[in-house]
Amino acid sequence: MPSPTPAPPVTSRGKPVEAPDRDGDRIAGLFDRAAATYDRVGIDLLPTAGRLLVAHARVAEGEHVLDAGCGTGASLFPAARAVGPRGSVTGIDLAPAMVERVRQQSAEHRLPWLRTYVADVEDPHRAALHAPAGGFDVVTAGMLVSFLRRPDRAFRRFRSVLRPGGRLALSWWGPEAPGWGRVVEATRPFGPGTREEIETAVPGQSPPLTPELVRRLADEAGFASVELYEERLEATFRDTDHWWTWTWSTAARAFWESVPPDRLPAARAAAESALAALRAPDGTLPYVLTANFAVCRR
């Protein structure tokens, strides 16, 4: 399988465009470039996290759900199946290529109660946060909040479109298994190195969420209660090539795109050297990380 290489931002028609100035457009471009392989390389982490998010939110038949940052539908489709034709699900995402994949799958699975829009949850002039009468029953935000410039504003906006007693359910990635941090350390010298440099130069690399921060954001936004959950997710990479293909299919490709092209082979070699210590006896790479969930009740 050919290895991915950095590419200039492209439109949904494949034509190069000038680098966008807005952080939101940079993130949209990142996920547009990842859309072709996103969730398509044999690693089920995001779909599993999406199903767990819907389960923790207790999405029920007949409810009306907004899925913010829907991506290719990790939580959107489980929510649509849970609400059934008596309910509705609205998905919004910044990346047109992601939304197009959802629309294709929705048509294939015949889910007319599912609708999607290209929209920015942080831009009130572009977002499709038009709630049904009485408000949404649930807002889901799977692995989204870490990408937001002003999560405090997003929490308030989500609360404003929920009905009284409605739920905001969100998720974020927690720690990886011991040892995987050495891959980050091995490759850090090849791209932006300090936290400040990463946050400035690479979209989608915000400081990590914590349960304490989520509680504070929910409290400041006026939510009445917060329930926290933690799940252990596992995956297995066949070999380092599989890991390399997977990391380019995720938001982690932002780091690799920040590496100068002439240094990319050396950066990959450094990563593979660090991965060697993590191999199982059969040559595979077991991967374990934590997924965190919060359900905030209005």
PDB file of N, CA and C in Angstrom, residues 203-252:
ATOM      1  N   PRO A 203      -3.263  22.680  13.041  1.00  0.00           N
ATOM      2  CA  PRO A 203      -4.655  22.659  13.493  1.00  0.00           C
ATOM      3  C   PRO A 203      -4.993  21.336  14.140  1.00  0.00           C
ATOM      4  N   GLY A 204      -5.935  21.393  15.089  1.00  0.00           N
ATOM      5  CA  GLY A 204      -6.389  20.168  15.714  1.00  0.00           C
ATOM      6  C   GLY A 204      -5.459  19.621  16.775  1.00  0.00           C
ATOM      7  N   GLN A 205      -4.570  20.454  17.314  1.00  0.00           N
ATOM      8  CA  GLN A 205      -3.648  20.001  18.346  1.00  0.00           C
ATOM      9  C   GLN A 205      -3.785  20.871  19.585  1.00  0.00           C
ATOM     10  N   SER A 206      -4.975  21.025  20.083  1.00  0.00           N
ATOM     11  CA  SER A 206      -5.240  21.839  21.259  1.00  0.00           C
ATOM     12  C   SER A 206      -4.838  21.080  22.517  1.00  0.00           C
ATOM     13  N   PRO A 207      -4.700  21.800  23.648  1.00  0.00           N
ATOM     14  CA  PRO A 207      -4.410  21.100  24.905  1.00  0.00           C
ATOM     15  C   PRO A 207      -5.501  20.077  25.199  1.00  0.00           C
ATOM     16  N   PRO A 208      -5.139  18.948  25.808  1.00  0.00           N
ATOM     17  CA  PRO A 208      -6.131  17.890  26.040  1.00  0.00           C
ATOM     18  C   PRO A 208      -7.190  18.299  27.047  1.00  0.00           C
ATOM     19  N   LEU A 209      -8.383  17.758  26.849  1.00  0.00           N
ATOM     20  CA  LEU A 209      -9.447  17.945  27.827  1.00  0.00           C
ATOM     21  C   LEU A 209      -9.172  17.085  29.053  1.00  0.00           C
ATOM     22  N   THR A 210      -9.735  17.484  30.165  1.00  0.00           N
ATOM     23  CA  THR A 210      -9.713  16.689  31.394  1.00  0.00           C
ATOM     24  C   THR A 210     -11.121  16.679  31.967  1.00  0.00           C
ATOM     25  N   PRO A 211     -11.461  15.688  32.803  1.00  0.00           N
ATOM     26  CA  PRO A 211     -12.775  15.703  33.449  1.00  0.00           C
ATOM     27  C   PRO A 211     -13.026  16.993  34.225  1.00  0.00           C
ATOM     28  N   GLU A 212     -11.983  17.510  34.857  1.00  0.00           N
ATOM     29  CA  GLU A 212     -12.135  18.747  35.625  1.00  0.00           C
ATOM     30  C   GLU A 212     -12.490  19.918  34.725  1.00  0.00           C
ATOM     31  N   LEU A 213     -11.836  20.017  33.561  1.00  0.00           N
ATOM     32  CA  LEU A 213     -12.131  21.108  32.634  1.00  0.00           C
ATOM     33  C   LEU A 213     -13.548  20.973  32.080  1.00  0.00           C
ATOM     34  N   VAL A 214     -13.961  19.761  31.753  1.00  0.00           N
ATOM     35  CA  VAL A 214     -15.307  19.552  31.223  1.00  0.00           C
ATOM     36  C   VAL A 214     -16.348  19.932  32.271  1.00  0.00           C
ATOM     37  N   ARG A 215     -16.129  19.554  33.509  1.00  0.00           N
ATOM     38  CA  ARG A 215     -17.061  19.943  34.582  1.00  0.00           C
ATOM     39  C   ARG A 215     -17.144  21.460  34.693  1.00  0.00           C
ATOM     40  N   ARG A 216     -16.007  22.124  34.600  1.00  0.00           N
ATOM     41  CA  ARG A 216     -16.016  23.584  34.730  1.00  0.00           C
ATOM     42  C   ARG A 216     -16.749  24.232  33.564  1.00  0.00           C
ATOM     43  N   LEU A 217     -16.481  23.764  32.346  1.00  0.00           N
ATOM     44  CA  LEU A 217     -17.156  24.317  31.170  1.00  0.00           C
ATOM     45  C   LEU A 217     -18.665  24.120  31.262  1.00  0.00           C
ATOM     46  N   ALA A 218     -19.079  22.926  31.692  1.00  0.00           N
ATOM     47  CA  ALA A 218     -20.506  22.640  31.813  1.00  0.00           C
ATOM     48  C   ALA A 218     -21.143  23.507  32.892  1.00  0.00           C
ATOM     49  N   ASP A 219     -20.467  23.659  34.008  1.00  0.00           N
ATOM     50  CA  ASP A 219     -21.000  24.471  35.103  1.00  0.00           C
ATOM     51  C   ASP A 219     -21.136  25.928  34.685  1.00  0.00           C
ATOM     52  N   GLU A 220     -20.103  26.455  34.018  1.00  0.00           N
ATOM     53  CA  GLU A 220     -20.139  27.855  33.597  1.00  0.00           C
ATOM     54  C   GLU A 220     -21.194  28.096  32.531  1.00  0.00           C
ATOM     55  N   ALA A 221     -21.500  27.068  31.737  1.00  0.00           N
ATOM     56  CA  ALA A 221     -22.523  27.210  30.692  1.00  0.00           C
ATOM     57  C   ALA A 221     -23.935  27.070  31.260  1.00  0.00           C
ATOM     58  N   GLY A 222     -24.066  26.644  32.528  1.00  0.00           N
ATOM     59  CA  GLY A 222     -25.377  26.544  33.149  1.00  0.00           C
ATOM     60  C   GLY A 222     -26.002  25.168  33.152  1.00  0.00           C
ATOM     61  N   PHE A 223     -25.212  24.121  32.848  1.00  0.00           N
ATOM     62  CA  PHE A 223     -25.766  22.773  32.909  1.00  0.00           C
ATOM     63  C   PHE A 223     -25.989  22.373  34.366  1.00  0.00           C
ATOM     64  N   ALA A 224     -27.024  21.582  34.597  1.00  0.00           N
ATOM     65  CA  ALA A 224     -27.416  21.238  35.969  1.00  0.00           C
ATOM     66  C   ALA A 224     -26.577  20.120  36.559  1.00  0.00           C
ATOM     67  N   SER A 225     -26.100  19.192  35.718  1.00  0.00           N
ATOM     68  CA  SER A 225     -25.341  18.058  36.242  1.00  0.00           C
ATOM     69  C   SER A 225     -24.433  17.500  35.160  1.00  0.00           C
ATOM     70  N   VAL A 226     -23.408  16.774  35.573  1.00  0.00           N
ATOM     71  CA  VAL A 226     -22.471  16.137  34.646  1.00  0.00           C
ATOM     72  C   VAL A 226     -22.205  14.710  35.117  1.00  0.00           C
ATOM     73  N   GLU A 227     -22.350  13.744  34.206  1.00  0.00           N
ATOM     74  CA  GLU A 227     -21.979  12.355  34.479  1.00  0.00           C
ATOM     75  C   GLU A 227     -20.740  12.040  33.651  1.00  0.00           C
ATOM     76  N   LEU A 228     -19.739  11.415  34.264  1.00  0.00           N
ATOM     77  CA  LEU A 228     -18.484  11.094  33.591  1.00  0.00           C
ATOM     78  C   LEU A 228     -18.302   9.587  33.473  1.00  0.00           C
ATOM     79  N   TYR A 229     -17.777   9.146  32.335  1.00  0.00           N
ATOM     80  CA  TYR A 229     -17.532   7.735  32.090  1.00  0.00           C
ATOM     81  C   TYR A 229     -16.161   7.580  31.433  1.00  0.00           C
ATOM     82  N   GLU A 230     -15.584   6.414  31.609  1.00  0.00           N
ATOM     83  CA  GLU A 230     -14.284   6.114  31.004  1.00  0.00           C
ATOM     84  C   GLU A 230     -14.325   4.711  30.436  1.00  0.00           C
ATOM     85  N   GLU A 231     -13.846   4.566  29.207  1.00  0.00           N
ATOM     86  CA  GLU A 231     -13.851   3.261  28.548  1.00  0.00           C
ATOM     87  C   GLU A 231     -12.448   2.957  28.010  1.00  0.00           C
ATOM     88  N   ARG A 232     -12.077   1.707  28.065  1.00  0.00           N
ATOM     89  CA  ARG A 232     -10.786   1.254  27.532  1.00  0.00           C
ATOM     90  C   ARG A 232     -11.022   0.661  26.146  1.00  0.00           C
ATOM     91  N   LEU A 233     -10.391   1.242  25.133  1.00  0.00           N
ATOM     92  CA  LEU A 233     -10.556   0.770  23.758  1.00  0.00           C
ATOM     93  C   LEU A 233      -9.268   0.125  23.272  1.00  0.00           C
ATOM     94  N   GLU A 234      -9.418  -0.919  22.470  1.00  0.00           N
ATOM     95  CA  GLU A 234      -8.263  -1.656  21.978  1.00  0.00           C
ATOM     96  C   GLU A 234      -8.327  -1.810  20.462  1.00  0.00           C
ATOM     97  N   ALA A 235      -7.156  -1.825  19.854  1.00  0.00           N
ATOM     98  CA  ALA A 235      -7.040  -2.092  18.419  1.00  0.00           C
ATOM     99  C   ALA A 235      -5.705  -2.781  18.186  1.00  0.00           C
ATOM    100  N   THR A 236      -5.542  -3.357  17.008  1.00  0.00           N
ATOM    101  CA  THR A 236      -4.283  -4.016  16.673  1.00  0.00           C
ATOM    102  C   THR A 236      -3.864  -3.620  15.263  1.00  0.00           C
ATOM    103  N   PHE A 237      -2.654  -3.096  15.143  1.00  0.00           N
ATOM    104  CA  PHE A 237      -2.077  -2.801  13.833  1.00  0.00           C
ATOM    105  C   PHE A 237      -1.318  -4.030  13.354  1.00  0.00           C
ATOM    106  N   ARG A 238      -1.496  -4.358  12.094  1.00  0.00           N
ATOM    107  CA  ARG A 238      -0.832  -5.557  11.549  1.00  0.00           C
ATOM    108  C   ARG A 238       0.688  -5.418  11.617  1.00  0.00           C
ATOM    109  N   ASP A 239       1.151  -4.181  11.333  1.00  0.00           N
ATOM    110  CA  ASP A 239       2.583  -3.905  11.315  1.00  0.00           C
ATOM    111  C   ASP A 239       2.760  -2.390  11.290  1.00  0.00           C
ATOM    112  N   THR A 240       3.983  -1.919  11.148  1.00  0.00           N
ATOM    113  CA  THR A 240       4.221  -0.475  11.161  1.00  0.00           C
ATOM    114  C   THR A 240       3.627   0.209   9.939  1.00  0.00           C
ATOM    115  N   ASP A 241       3.548  -0.497   8.808  1.00  0.00           N
ATOM    116  CA  ASP A 241       2.910   0.105   7.627  1.00  0.00           C
ATOM    117  C   ASP A 241       1.434   0.386   7.901  1.00  0.00           C
ATOM    118  N   HIS A 242       0.767  -0.554   8.571  1.00  0.00           N
ATOM    119  CA  HIS A 242      -0.640  -0.361   8.910  1.00  0.00           C
ATOM    120  C   HIS A 242      -0.800   0.844   9.840  1.00  0.00           C
ATOM    121  N   TRP A 243       0.058   0.942  10.844  1.00  0.00           N
ATOM    122  CA  TRP A 243       0.019   2.100  11.745  1.00  0.00           C
ATOM    123  C   TRP A 243       0.237   3.393  10.974  1.00  0.00           C
ATOM    124  N   TRP A 244       1.182   3.409  10.070  1.00  0.00           N
ATOM    125  CA  TRP A 244       1.503   4.610   9.282  1.00  0.00           C
ATOM    126  C   TRP A 244       0.296   5.039   8.449  1.00  0.00           C
ATOM    127  N   THR A 245      -0.346   4.091   7.804  1.00  0.00           N
ATOM    128  CA  THR A 245      -1.533   4.409   7.008  1.00  0.00           C
ATOM    129  C   THR A 245      -2.652   4.933   7.898  1.00  0.00           C
ATOM    130  N   TRP A 246      -2.841   4.291   9.056  1.00  0.00           N
ATOM    131  CA  TRP A 246      -3.891   4.732   9.974  1.00  0.00           C
ATOM    132  C   TRP A 246      -3.643   6.152  10.475  1.00  0.00           C
ATOM    133  N   THR A 247      -2.429   6.473  10.888  1.00  0.00           N
ATOM    134  CA  THR A 247      -2.179   7.789  11.476  1.00  0.00           C
ATOM    135  C   THR A 247      -2.418   8.898  10.466  1.00  0.00           C
ATOM    136  N   TRP A 248      -2.204   8.601   9.177  1.00  0.00           N
ATOM    137  CA  TRP A 248      -2.506   9.583   8.133  1.00  0.00           C
ATOM    138  C   TRP A 248      -4.006   9.707   7.876  1.00  0.00           C
ATOM    139  N   SER A 249      -4.781   8.719   8.308  1.00  0.00           N
ATOM    140  CA  SER A 249      -6.230   8.773   8.105  1.00  0.00           C
ATOM    141  C   SER A 249      -6.938   9.520   9.231  1.00  0.00           C
ATOM    142  N   THR A 250      -6.191   9.955  10.243  1.00  0.00           N
ATOM    143  CA  THR A 250      -6.757  10.633  11.398  1.00  0.00           C
ATOM    144  C   THR A 250      -6.270  12.074  11.459  1.00  0.00           C
ATOM    145  N   ALA A 251      -6.705  12.789  12.511  1.00  0.00           N
ATOM    146  CA  ALA A 251      -6.245  14.160  12.706  1.00  0.00           C
ATOM    147  C   ALA A 251      -4.751  14.231  12.949  1.00  0.00           C
ATOM    148  N   ALA A 252      -4.131  13.104  13.306  1.00  0.00           N
ATOM    149  CA  ALA A 252      -2.688  13.088  13.519  1.00  0.00           C
ATOM    150  C   ALA A 252      -1.909  13.436  12.261  1.00  0.00           C
TER     151      ALA A 252
END
